[in-house]
Amino acid sequence: MKFTAFLKTRGATAAIFMGIFYAVAMLGIFLPGYTAIPGNVDKLPIAIINDDAGKNGAMIAENLQENLPFKEIETDITNKQALKDLELNDLALVVHIPKTFSENIQKGEASSSIDFTINEAGATVVSSTMNSVVTEINSQLSTQFSQQTAQGVLMNFNVPEKQAAELAEKIEKSYVGNVVTINEIPDGMNHNMLPMFLTMAGYVGAMIGAMQLVGAFRASRGKASKTRLFTYVQMAALLIAVVSSIIAVGVAYLIDKPSGDLFFGIVGQQILNYMVCFNFTAILIFLFGEGGMILNLPILLMQTIANGATITRDMMHAPYEWMSHISPMYYSVQAYFANLFGSISPSPYIWSMAAVGAIAMLINMAIVAFLHKPMPVQVSETEVEKKAAEITA
């Protein structure tokens, strides 16, 4: 056989096609998706709450609204409500100017501070961006208030050395930015990426499992009714989900060492994640056979951006944001963030993921019921002999 003839074989042509298709799909999905960083940072919602009774707080709040690069800045909200929204990742940053801020600045008796609160249990780009923004704000405010204090203090140069030292310290500490981090994630990128990696492990395994089990479904037609075979497919998927989830979570515990109290909750979510992803990816395979796997690849790639582990919905371009609403990966990642590092219940995300899985299963049932033609069930020779023996007896 010549090389040109070998290239014309089914396996070679399929490999050539997949090499080109995967390269185009990956670059065509990833590169546009990541243009949202830092391009769409201005879409992140923040809150500025000014409780200061003096002029300084109003001045700072106004300057922040004018100069910060965010289009959505909430001001008509209480600090308590803003912190709740931050817990839910509905806000990216909460800036709180306390009631006594101007008073402390004027008296110079205690360091005056503004609270900047950031939630780490969310998209990595958000927390890193907010930390950079807060650092820049604090640097500018520190310089500004030190200069103001210096102008008031150094009008008299003939002061004793001890008093001069005290005044210098007062100038230096006239403003201190208070950065508050809630739901802190342990150091190490492995911790930040754990929600995404657990979800990806379940999704990819479920996608490959869907191809294999639906293939077994098609190959077994005629040996049992399609209803029974569909039930077998779901039962086999559930068995795989349980075994693979226990192993996956075990590996995660060996490396990342989450709290032992969370073990069964994480295993349960991973099992649900597998089953939802299985039925979600099985739709195209039930419809198009092995060709459905090709279509599943770009959907998988799209969800790696739309799952919210790196960027939030607020930053996503429209196609990725749309995908996040039907993506099992999005709800799984957010549930893991809440469960592993957050202080809110993961239940809303769990129920949303379960709803996606239930709808996907109903679609698969409809495909099998209406698009797959029924085939007569072949009775094996053993079963024929058994029935004949029963009749004879």
mmCIF file of C-alpha atoms in Angstrom:
data_model
loop_
_atom_site.group_PDB
_atom_site.id
_atom_site.type_symbol
_atom_site.label_atom_id
_atom_site.label_comp_id
_atom_site.label_asym_id
_atom_site.label_seq_id
_atom_site.Cartn_x
_atom_site.Cartn_y
_atom_site.Cartn_z
ATOM 1 C CA MET A 1 0.000 0.000 0.000
ATOM 2 C CA LYS A 2 1.270 3.438 -0.931
ATOM 3 C CA PHE A 3 1.283 6.335 1.515
ATOM 4 C CA THR A 4 -1.294 8.227 -0.564
ATOM 5 C CA ALA A 5 -3.604 5.228 -0.345
ATOM 6 C CA PHE A 6 -3.081 5.038 3.417
ATOM 7 C CA LEU A 7 -4.035 8.708 3.739
ATOM 8 C CA LYS A 8 -7.342 7.907 2.042
ATOM 9 C CA THR A 9 -8.327 5.351 4.676
ATOM 10 C CA ARG A 10 -11.151 6.205 7.044
ATOM 11 C CA GLY A 11 -8.914 6.438 10.096
ATOM 12 C CA ALA A 12 -6.385 8.740 8.414
ATOM 13 C CA THR A 13 -8.997 11.070 6.951
ATOM 14 C CA ALA A 14 -10.763 11.212 10.317
ATOM 15 C CA ALA A 15 -7.474 12.079 12.060
ATOM 16 C CA ILE A 16 -6.733 14.837 9.519
ATOM 17 C CA PHE A 17 -10.226 16.253 9.916
ATOM 18 C CA MET A 18 -10.089 16.199 13.722
ATOM 19 C CA GLY A 19 -6.646 17.808 13.783
ATOM 20 C CA ILE A 20 -7.870 20.728 11.701
ATOM 21 C CA PHE A 21 -11.306 20.906 13.338
ATOM 22 C CA TYR A 22 -9.976 20.870 16.900
ATOM 23 C CA ALA A 23 -7.359 23.546 16.158
ATOM 24 C CA VAL A 24 -9.938 25.837 14.536
ATOM 25 C CA ALA A 25 -12.532 25.174 17.259
ATOM 26 C CA MET A 26 -10.124 25.692 20.150
ATOM 27 C CA LEU A 27 -8.530 28.885 18.858
ATOM 28 C CA GLY A 28 -11.804 30.186 17.455
ATOM 29 C CA ILE A 29 -13.509 29.770 20.840
ATOM 30 C CA PHE A 30 -10.734 30.478 23.354
ATOM 31 C CA LEU A 31 -9.160 33.556 21.779
ATOM 32 C CA PRO A 32 -12.401 35.563 21.338
ATOM 33 C CA GLY A 33 -13.579 34.439 24.779
ATOM 34 C CA TYR A 34 -10.475 35.673 26.568
ATOM 35 C CA THR A 35 -10.581 39.084 24.869
ATOM 36 C CA ALA A 36 -12.988 39.863 27.714
ATOM 37 C CA ILE A 37 -9.864 40.150 29.914
ATOM 38 C CA PRO A 38 -9.254 42.993 30.628
ATOM 39 C CA GLY A 39 -11.564 44.495 28.029
ATOM 40 C CA ASN A 40 -14.774 43.856 29.967
ATOM 41 C CA VAL A 41 -13.462 44.596 33.457
ATOM 42 C CA ASP A 42 -15.501 47.804 33.397
ATOM 43 C CA LYS A 43 -18.680 45.683 33.366
ATOM 44 C CA LEU A 44 -18.015 44.374 36.866
ATOM 45 C CA PRO A 45 -20.544 45.776 39.365
ATOM 46 C CA ILE A 46 -19.244 47.405 42.548
ATOM 47 C CA ALA A 47 -20.812 49.316 45.442
ATOM 48 C CA ILE A 48 -19.644 52.507 47.158
ATOM 49 C CA ILE A 49 -21.364 53.199 50.474
ATOM 50 C CA ASN A 50 -20.688 56.544 52.113
ATOM 51 C CA ASP A 51 -21.829 56.676 55.758
ATOM 52 C CA ASP A 52 -19.478 59.546 56.636
ATOM 53 C CA ALA A 53 -21.159 62.534 58.261
ATOM 54 C CA GLY A 54 -18.387 64.906 57.126
ATOM 55 C CA LYS A 55 -17.168 66.337 53.825
ATOM 56 C CA ASN A 56 -14.234 63.996 53.218
ATOM 57 C CA GLY A 57 -16.396 60.920 52.676
ATOM 58 C CA ALA A 58 -18.614 62.662 50.133
ATOM 59 C CA MET A 59 -15.562 63.969 48.297
ATOM 60 C CA ILE A 60 -13.943 60.533 48.127
ATOM 61 C CA ALA A 61 -17.181 58.795 47.063
ATOM 62 C CA GLU A 62 -17.683 61.331 44.272
ATOM 63 C CA ASN A 63 -14.085 61.039 43.074
ATOM 64 C CA LEU A 64 -14.249 57.241 43.074
ATOM 65 C CA GLN A 65 -17.461 57.263 41.034
ATOM 66 C CA GLU A 66 -15.884 59.598 38.485
ATOM 67 C CA ASN A 67 -12.492 57.929 38.203
ATOM 68 C CA LEU A 68 -12.988 54.192 38.748
ATOM 69 C CA PRO A 69 -13.258 52.272 35.448
ATOM 70 C CA PHE A 70 -16.604 50.633 36.265
ATOM 71 C CA LYS A 71 -19.883 51.386 34.534
ATOM 72 C CA GLU A 72 -22.132 49.858 37.185
ATOM 73 C CA ILE A 73 -21.541 51.480 40.587
ATOM 74 C CA GLU A 74 -24.239 51.095 43.222
ATOM 75 C CA THR A 75 -24.481 53.844 45.830
ATOM 76 C CA ASP A 76 -28.084 53.629 47.004
ATOM 77 C CA ILE A 77 -27.536 50.510 49.102
ATOM 78 C CA THR A 78 -26.679 49.713 52.706
ATOM 79 C CA ASN A 79 -23.340 48.208 53.634
ATOM 80 C CA LYS A 80 -25.091 45.148 55.076
ATOM 81 C CA GLN A 81 -26.965 44.458 51.839
ATOM 82 C CA ALA A 82 -23.868 45.123 49.748
ATOM 83 C CA LEU A 83 -21.887 42.530 51.712
ATOM 84 C CA LYS A 84 -24.682 39.998 51.156
ATOM 85 C CA ASP A 85 -24.553 40.688 47.418
ATOM 86 C CA LEU A 86 -20.775 40.302 47.545
ATOM 87 C CA GLU A 87 -21.179 36.857 49.161
ATOM 88 C CA LEU A 88 -23.378 35.861 46.192
ATOM 89 C CA ASN A 89 -20.830 37.326 43.744
ATOM 90 C CA ASP A 90 -23.460 39.798 42.539
ATOM 91 C CA LEU A 91 -20.902 42.497 43.382
ATOM 92 C CA ALA A 92 -17.159 42.423 42.772
ATOM 93 C CA LEU A 93 -16.092 45.006 45.353
ATOM 94 C CA VAL A 94 -17.657 46.849 48.297
ATOM 95 C CA VAL A 95 -16.169 50.190 49.325
ATOM 96 C CA HIS A 96 -17.441 51.412 52.704
ATOM 97 C CA ILE A 97 -16.610 54.852 54.103
ATOM 98 C CA PRO A 98 -17.430 54.711 57.858
ATOM 99 C CA LYS A 99 -19.444 57.304 59.759
ATOM 100 C CA THR A 100 -16.453 58.710 61.692
ATOM 101 C CA PHE A 101 -14.043 58.938 58.747
ATOM 102 C CA SER A 102 -13.899 62.766 58.506
ATOM 103 C CA GLU A 103 -13.856 63.132 62.281
ATOM 104 C CA ASN A 104 -10.853 60.822 62.595
ATOM 105 C CA ILE A 105 -9.050 62.633 59.802
ATOM 106 C CA GLN A 106 -9.559 66.018 61.460
ATOM 107 C CA LYS A 107 -8.623 64.891 64.963
ATOM 108 C CA GLY A 108 -5.721 62.763 63.900
ATOM 109 C CA GLU A 109 -6.222 60.718 67.044
ATOM 110 C CA ALA A 110 -6.642 57.417 65.265
ATOM 111 C CA SER A 111 -5.905 56.128 61.827
ATOM 112 C CA SER A 112 -8.794 56.788 59.472
ATOM 113 C CA SER A 113 -9.658 53.920 57.189
ATOM 114 C CA ILE A 114 -11.983 52.941 54.375
ATOM 115 C CA ASP A 115 -13.066 49.307 54.122
ATOM 116 C CA PHE A 116 -12.506 47.562 50.784
ATOM 117 C CA THR A 117 -14.106 44.100 50.833
ATOM 118 C CA ILE A 118 -13.330 41.437 48.219
ATOM 119 C CA ASN A 119 -14.741 37.917 47.843
ATOM 120 C CA GLU A 120 -12.138 35.337 46.815
ATOM 121 C CA ALA A 121 -14.643 32.484 46.359
ATOM 122 C CA GLY A 122 -15.347 33.292 42.729
ATOM 123 C CA ALA A 123 -13.722 33.977 39.380
ATOM 124 C CA THR A 124 -9.960 34.384 39.726
ATOM 125 C CA VAL A 125 -9.774 37.415 37.433
ATOM 126 C CA VAL A 126 -12.230 39.324 39.633
ATOM 127 C CA SER A 127 -10.341 38.957 42.924
ATOM 128 C CA SER A 128 -6.955 39.698 41.329
ATOM 129 C CA THR A 129 -8.326 42.744 39.486
ATOM 130 C CA MET A 130 -10.040 44.103 42.582
ATOM 131 C CA ASN A 131 -6.860 43.707 44.634
ATOM 132 C CA SER A 132 -4.955 45.749 42.047
ATOM 133 C CA VAL A 133 -7.651 48.430 41.985
ATOM 134 C CA VAL A 134 -7.745 48.684 45.783
ATOM 135 C CA THR A 135 -3.947 48.927 46.001
ATOM 136 C CA GLU A 136 -3.970 51.850 43.571
ATOM 137 C CA ILE A 137 -6.838 53.610 45.381
ATOM 138 C CA ASN A 138 -5.139 53.253 48.767
ATOM 139 C CA SER A 139 -1.861 54.571 47.409
ATOM 140 C CA GLN A 140 -3.518 57.712 46.051
ATOM 141 C CA LEU A 141 -5.635 58.315 49.169
ATOM 142 C CA SER A 142 -2.673 57.810 51.472
ATOM 143 C CA THR A 143 -0.683 60.419 49.547
ATOM 144 C CA GLN A 144 -3.620 62.819 49.453
ATOM 145 C CA PHE A 145 -4.421 62.725 53.165
ATOM 146 C CA SER A 146 -0.786 62.758 54.237
ATOM 147 C CA GLN A 147 -0.358 65.975 52.269
ATOM 148 C CA GLN A 148 -3.498 67.477 53.818
ATOM 149 C CA THR A 149 -2.320 66.589 57.323
ATOM 150 C CA ALA A 150 1.146 67.937 56.616
ATOM 151 C CA GLN A 151 -0.254 71.296 55.477
ATOM 152 C CA GLY A 152 -2.120 71.656 58.764
ATOM 153 C CA VAL A 153 0.675 70.440 60.999
ATOM 154 C CA LEU A 154 3.841 71.942 59.553
ATOM 155 C CA MET A 155 2.626 75.516 59.659
ATOM 156 C CA ASN A 156 4.634 75.816 62.860
ATOM 157 C CA PHE A 157 8.271 74.833 62.359
ATOM 158 C CA ASN A 158 9.490 75.624 65.867
ATOM 159 C CA VAL A 159 8.358 72.490 67.638
ATOM 160 C CA PRO A 160 10.316 70.276 70.068
ATOM 161 C CA GLU A 161 11.994 67.186 68.643
ATOM 162 C CA LYS A 162 9.704 64.766 70.497
ATOM 163 C CA GLN A 163 6.595 66.585 69.318
ATOM 164 C CA ALA A 164 7.954 66.749 65.783
ATOM 165 C CA ALA A 165 8.393 62.964 65.780
ATOM 166 C CA GLU A 166 4.825 62.499 66.968
ATOM 167 C CA LEU A 167 3.552 64.858 64.301
ATOM 168 C CA ALA A 168 5.539 63.045 61.609
ATOM 169 C CA GLU A 169 3.999 59.746 62.698
ATOM 170 C CA LYS A 170 0.559 61.343 62.653
ATOM 171 C CA ILE A 171 1.157 62.512 59.083
ATOM 172 C CA GLU A 172 2.351 59.079 58.000
ATOM 173 C CA LYS A 173 -0.646 57.298 59.523
ATOM 174 C CA SER A 174 -3.337 59.838 58.771
ATOM 175 C CA TYR A 175 -4.960 57.325 56.396
ATOM 176 C CA VAL A 176 -4.816 53.532 56.320
ATOM 177 C CA GLY A 177 -6.792 51.497 53.780
ATOM 178 C CA ASN A 178 -8.473 48.471 55.329
ATOM 179 C CA VAL A 179 -8.631 45.609 52.816
ATOM 180 C CA VAL A 180 -11.040 42.892 53.932
ATOM 181 C CA THR A 181 -11.024 39.534 52.177
ATOM 182 C CA ILE A 182 -13.945 37.200 52.746
ATOM 183 C CA ASN A 183 -13.987 33.489 51.897
ATOM 184 C CA GLU A 184 -10.218 33.321 51.579
ATOM 185 C CA ILE A 185 -8.815 30.565 49.386
ATOM 186 C CA PRO A 186 -5.565 28.885 50.533
ATOM 187 C CA ASP A 187 -2.394 29.832 48.667
ATOM 188 C CA GLY A 188 -1.722 27.877 45.506
ATOM 189 C CA MET A 189 -3.355 27.905 42.081
ATOM 190 C CA ASN A 190 -4.407 24.296 42.659
ATOM 191 C CA HIS A 191 -6.940 25.532 45.220
ATOM 192 C CA ASN A 192 -8.340 28.255 42.948
ATOM 193 C CA MET A 193 -8.755 25.816 40.085
ATOM 194 C CA LEU A 194 -10.134 22.870 42.102
ATOM 195 C CA PRO A 195 -13.816 23.682 41.349
ATOM 196 C CA MET A 196 -13.078 23.821 37.625
ATOM 197 C CA PHE A 197 -10.862 20.722 37.578
ATOM 198 C CA LEU A 198 -13.382 18.600 39.499
ATOM 199 C CA THR A 199 -16.093 19.728 37.096
ATOM 200 C CA MET A 200 -13.925 19.142 34.015
ATOM 201 C CA ALA A 201 -12.968 15.655 35.214
ATOM 202 C CA GLY A 202 -16.632 14.726 35.497
ATOM 203 C CA TYR A 203 -17.636 16.404 32.244
ATOM 204 C CA VAL A 204 -14.942 14.905 30.010
ATOM 205 C CA GLY A 205 -15.414 11.459 31.541
ATOM 206 C CA ALA A 206 -19.179 11.726 31.069
ATOM 207 C CA MET A 207 -18.802 12.878 27.455
ATOM 208 C CA ILE A 208 -16.582 9.931 26.568
ATOM 209 C CA GLY A 209 -18.859 7.627 28.574
ATOM 210 C CA ALA A 210 -21.872 8.916 26.631
ATOM 211 C CA MET A 211 -20.189 8.027 23.350
ATOM 212 C CA GLN A 212 -19.362 4.515 24.548
ATOM 213 C CA LEU A 213 -22.686 3.742 26.239
ATOM 214 C CA VAL A 214 -24.825 5.143 23.434
ATOM 215 C CA GLY A 215 -22.688 3.060 21.081
ATOM 216 C CA ALA A 216 -23.486 0.021 23.237
ATOM 217 C CA PHE A 217 -27.160 1.022 23.077
ATOM 218 C CA ARG A 218 -27.087 1.059 19.284
ATOM 219 C CA ALA A 219 -25.120 -2.201 19.069
ATOM 220 C CA SER A 220 -27.586 -3.942 21.403
ATOM 221 C CA ARG A 221 -30.725 -2.986 19.485
ATOM 222 C CA GLY A 222 -32.776 -6.115 18.803
ATOM 223 C CA LYS A 223 -31.502 -7.836 21.931
ATOM 224 C CA ALA A 224 -33.880 -5.945 24.215
ATOM 225 C CA SER A 225 -36.491 -3.211 23.866
ATOM 226 C CA LYS A 226 -35.190 0.309 23.408
ATOM 227 C CA THR A 227 -36.829 1.312 26.695
ATOM 228 C CA ARG A 228 -34.934 -1.377 28.560
ATOM 229 C CA LEU A 229 -31.694 -0.520 26.790
ATOM 230 C CA PHE A 230 -32.120 3.163 27.641
ATOM 231 C CA THR A 231 -32.613 2.183 31.288
ATOM 232 C CA TYR A 232 -29.467 0.063 31.120
ATOM 233 C CA VAL A 233 -27.550 3.035 29.717
ATOM 234 C CA GLN A 234 -28.655 5.239 32.627
ATOM 235 C CA MET A 235 -27.891 2.539 35.196
ATOM 236 C CA ALA A 236 -24.411 1.974 33.747
ATOM 237 C CA ALA A 237 -23.773 5.725 33.748
ATOM 238 C CA LEU A 238 -24.828 5.947 37.392
ATOM 239 C CA LEU A 239 -22.493 3.078 38.332
ATOM 240 C CA ILE A 240 -19.604 4.810 36.562
ATOM 241 C CA ALA A 241 -20.563 8.116 38.196
ATOM 242 C CA VAL A 242 -20.366 6.658 41.693
ATOM 243 C CA VAL A 243 -17.037 4.857 41.200
ATOM 244 C CA SER A 244 -15.304 7.641 39.253
ATOM 245 C CA SER A 245 -16.541 10.338 41.640
ATOM 246 C CA ILE A 246 -15.200 8.590 44.738
ATOM 247 C CA ILE A 247 -11.822 8.173 43.035
ATOM 248 C CA ALA A 248 -11.769 11.766 41.706
ATOM 249 C CA VAL A 249 -12.622 13.284 45.082
ATOM 250 C CA GLY A 250 -10.087 10.990 46.744
ATOM 251 C CA VAL A 251 -7.351 12.350 44.474
ATOM 252 C CA ALA A 252 -8.478 15.911 45.230
ATOM 253 C CA TYR A 253 -8.232 15.211 48.973
ATOM 254 C CA LEU A 254 -4.757 13.757 48.629
ATOM 255 C CA ILE A 255 -3.494 16.909 46.912
ATOM 256 C CA ASP A 256 -5.637 19.846 48.089
ATOM 257 C CA LYS A 257 -6.790 18.462 51.463
ATOM 258 C CA PRO A 258 -10.228 20.149 51.799
ATOM 259 C CA SER A 259 -12.179 19.848 55.052
ATOM 260 C CA GLY A 260 -13.151 16.266 55.868
ATOM 261 C CA ASP A 261 -16.687 17.402 56.710
ATOM 262 C CA LEU A 262 -17.227 18.233 53.045
ATOM 263 C CA PHE A 263 -16.271 14.814 51.655
ATOM 264 C CA PHE A 264 -19.700 13.257 51.191
ATOM 265 C CA GLY A 265 -21.190 16.526 49.936
ATOM 266 C CA ILE A 266 -18.460 16.832 47.295
ATOM 267 C CA VAL A 267 -18.844 13.182 46.275
ATOM 268 C CA GLY A 268 -22.610 13.656 45.957
ATOM 269 C CA GLN A 269 -22.169 16.747 43.805
ATOM 270 C CA GLN A 270 -19.592 14.996 41.630
ATOM 271 C CA ILE A 271 -21.997 12.104 41.029
ATOM 272 C CA LEU A 272 -24.737 14.564 40.076
ATOM 273 C CA ASN A 273 -22.246 16.455 37.916
ATOM 274 C CA TYR A 274 -21.384 13.255 36.010
ATOM 275 C CA MET A 275 -25.015 12.267 35.429
ATOM 276 C CA VAL A 276 -26.048 15.748 34.295
ATOM 277 C CA CYS A 277 -23.054 16.048 31.954
ATOM 278 C CA PHE A 278 -23.690 12.516 30.681
ATOM 279 C CA ASN A 279 -27.250 13.279 29.606
ATOM 280 C CA PHE A 280 -26.280 16.745 28.368
ATOM 281 C CA THR A 281 -23.590 15.375 26.029
ATOM 282 C CA ALA A 282 -25.601 12.264 25.105
ATOM 283 C CA ILE A 283 -28.233 14.366 23.294
ATOM 284 C CA LEU A 284 -26.061 14.944 20.221
ATOM 285 C CA ILE A 285 -24.778 11.357 20.269
ATOM 286 C CA PHE A 286 -28.306 9.922 20.392
ATOM 287 C CA LEU A 287 -29.137 12.226 17.468
ATOM 288 C CA PHE A 288 -26.046 11.883 15.259
ATOM 289 C CA GLY A 289 -24.121 8.872 16.555
ATOM 290 C CA GLU A 290 -20.328 9.275 16.590
ATOM 291 C CA GLY A 291 -20.709 12.556 14.705
ATOM 292 C CA GLY A 292 -22.310 13.987 17.806
ATOM 293 C CA MET A 293 -18.948 13.706 19.571
ATOM 294 C CA ILE A 294 -17.459 16.165 17.075
ATOM 295 C CA LEU A 295 -20.208 18.659 17.886
ATOM 296 C CA ASN A 296 -19.704 18.127 21.619
ATOM 297 C CA LEU A 297 -16.085 19.296 21.447
ATOM 298 C CA PRO A 298 -16.736 22.988 20.679
ATOM 299 C CA ILE A 299 -19.533 22.994 23.284
ATOM 300 C CA LEU A 300 -17.032 21.678 25.845
ATOM 301 C CA LEU A 301 -14.466 24.297 24.859
ATOM 302 C CA MET A 302 -17.051 27.057 25.094
ATOM 303 C CA GLN A 303 -18.001 25.975 28.606
ATOM 304 C CA THR A 304 -14.412 26.203 29.840
ATOM 305 C CA ILE A 305 -14.845 29.975 29.507
ATOM 306 C CA ALA A 306 -18.569 30.091 30.313
ATOM 307 C CA ASN A 307 -18.221 28.134 33.582
ATOM 308 C CA GLY A 308 -17.319 31.241 35.590
ATOM 309 C CA ALA A 309 -14.087 29.917 37.095
ATOM 310 C CA THR A 310 -11.949 32.557 35.384
ATOM 311 C CA ILE A 311 -14.351 35.352 34.447
ATOM 312 C CA THR A 312 -17.832 36.194 35.668
ATOM 313 C CA ARG A 313 -21.030 36.417 33.628
ATOM 314 C CA ASP A 314 -20.761 40.218 33.803
ATOM 315 C CA MET A 315 -17.506 40.085 31.822
ATOM 316 C CA MET A 316 -18.456 37.388 29.286
ATOM 317 C CA HIS A 317 -19.279 38.169 25.679
ATOM 318 C CA ALA A 318 -22.917 37.406 24.794
ATOM 319 C CA PRO A 319 -22.493 33.847 23.343
ATOM 320 C CA TYR A 320 -20.571 32.684 26.404
ATOM 321 C CA GLU A 321 -23.042 34.317 28.776
ATOM 322 C CA TRP A 322 -25.929 32.561 26.984
ATOM 323 C CA MET A 323 -24.083 29.260 27.258
ATOM 324 C CA SER A 324 -23.556 29.746 31.013
ATOM 325 C CA HIS A 325 -27.332 29.658 31.601
ATOM 326 C CA ILE A 326 -27.665 26.134 30.152
ATOM 327 C CA SER A 327 -24.185 24.916 31.011
ATOM 328 C CA PRO A 328 -23.923 22.170 33.643
ATOM 329 C CA MET A 329 -20.291 23.222 34.106
ATOM 330 C CA TYR A 330 -21.263 26.745 35.210
ATOM 331 C CA TYR A 331 -23.594 25.555 37.952
ATOM 332 C CA SER A 332 -21.156 22.864 39.074
ATOM 333 C CA VAL A 333 -18.218 25.292 39.346
ATOM 334 C CA GLN A 334 -20.276 27.858 41.273
ATOM 335 C CA ALA A 335 -21.594 25.157 43.620
ATOM 336 C CA TYR A 336 -18.045 23.957 44.306
ATOM 337 C CA PHE A 337 -16.889 27.517 45.049
ATOM 338 C CA ALA A 338 -19.766 27.942 47.507
ATOM 339 C CA ASN A 339 -19.224 24.525 49.094
ATOM 340 C CA LEU A 340 -15.429 24.516 49.305
ATOM 341 C CA PHE A 341 -14.599 28.156 50.039
ATOM 342 C CA GLY A 342 -17.782 30.198 50.365
ATOM 343 C CA SER A 343 -20.163 30.943 53.189
ATOM 344 C CA ILE A 344 -23.378 30.626 51.202
ATOM 345 C CA SER A 345 -25.433 27.546 50.392
ATOM 346 C CA PRO A 346 -24.618 25.765 47.113
ATOM 347 C CA SER A 347 -28.262 24.607 46.871
ATOM 348 C CA PRO A 348 -29.418 27.118 44.196
ATOM 349 C CA TYR A 349 -26.612 26.002 41.881
ATOM 350 C CA ILE A 350 -27.204 22.329 42.673
ATOM 351 C CA TRP A 351 -30.903 22.619 41.843
ATOM 352 C CA SER A 352 -30.142 24.522 38.639
ATOM 353 C CA MET A 353 -27.677 21.824 37.585
ATOM 354 C CA ALA A 354 -30.235 19.107 38.407
ATOM 355 C CA ALA A 355 -32.820 20.962 36.296
ATOM 356 C CA VAL A 356 -30.433 21.006 33.313
ATOM 357 C CA GLY A 357 -29.863 17.260 33.766
ATOM 358 C CA ALA A 358 -33.585 16.495 34.049
ATOM 359 C CA ILE A 359 -34.369 18.439 30.867
ATOM 360 C CA ALA A 360 -31.480 16.726 29.048
ATOM 361 C CA MET A 361 -32.737 13.290 30.130
ATOM 362 C CA LEU A 362 -36.268 14.113 28.944
ATOM 363 C CA ILE A 363 -34.854 15.181 25.569
ATOM 364 C CA ASN A 364 -32.916 11.913 25.331
ATOM 365 C CA MET A 365 -36.050 9.948 26.195
ATOM 366 C CA ALA A 366 -37.964 11.790 23.465
ATOM 367 C CA ILE A 367 -35.188 11.118 20.916
ATOM 368 C CA VAL A 368 -35.202 7.404 21.746
ATOM 369 C CA ALA A 369 -39.009 7.224 21.750
ATOM 370 C CA PHE A 370 -39.713 9.105 18.519
ATOM 371 C CA LEU A 371 -36.566 9.086 16.372
ATOM 372 C CA HIS A 372 -35.156 5.610 17.023
ATOM 373 C CA LYS A 373 -37.245 3.091 15.136
ATOM 374 C CA PRO A 374 -38.384 0.078 17.165
ATOM 375 C CA MET A 375 -36.733 -3.225 16.298
ATOM 376 C CA PRO A 376 -38.130 -6.694 16.957
ATOM 377 C CA VAL A 377 -36.470 -8.283 19.954
ATOM 378 C CA GLN A 378 -34.496 -11.354 18.951
ATOM 379 C CA VAL A 379 -34.921 -14.325 21.253
ATOM 380 C CA SER A 380 -31.757 -16.321 21.883
ATOM 381 C CA GLU A 381 -31.657 -20.097 21.354
ATOM 382 C CA THR A 382 -31.185 -20.608 25.107
ATOM 383 C CA GLU A 383 -34.368 -18.710 25.859
ATOM 384 C CA VAL A 384 -36.258 -20.660 23.150
ATOM 385 C CA GLU A 385 -35.120 -23.976 24.585
ATOM 386 C CA LYS A 386 -36.035 -22.816 28.098
ATOM 387 C CA LYS A 387 -39.542 -21.824 27.029
ATOM 388 C CA ALA A 388 -39.972 -25.088 25.101
ATOM 389 C CA ALA A 389 -38.960 -27.033 28.195
ATOM 390 C CA GLU A 390 -41.491 -25.113 30.282
ATOM 391 C CA ILE A 391 -44.257 -25.867 27.782
ATOM 392 C CA THR A 392 -43.319 -29.562 27.641
ATOM 393 C CA ALA A 393 -43.290 -29.792 31.413
#
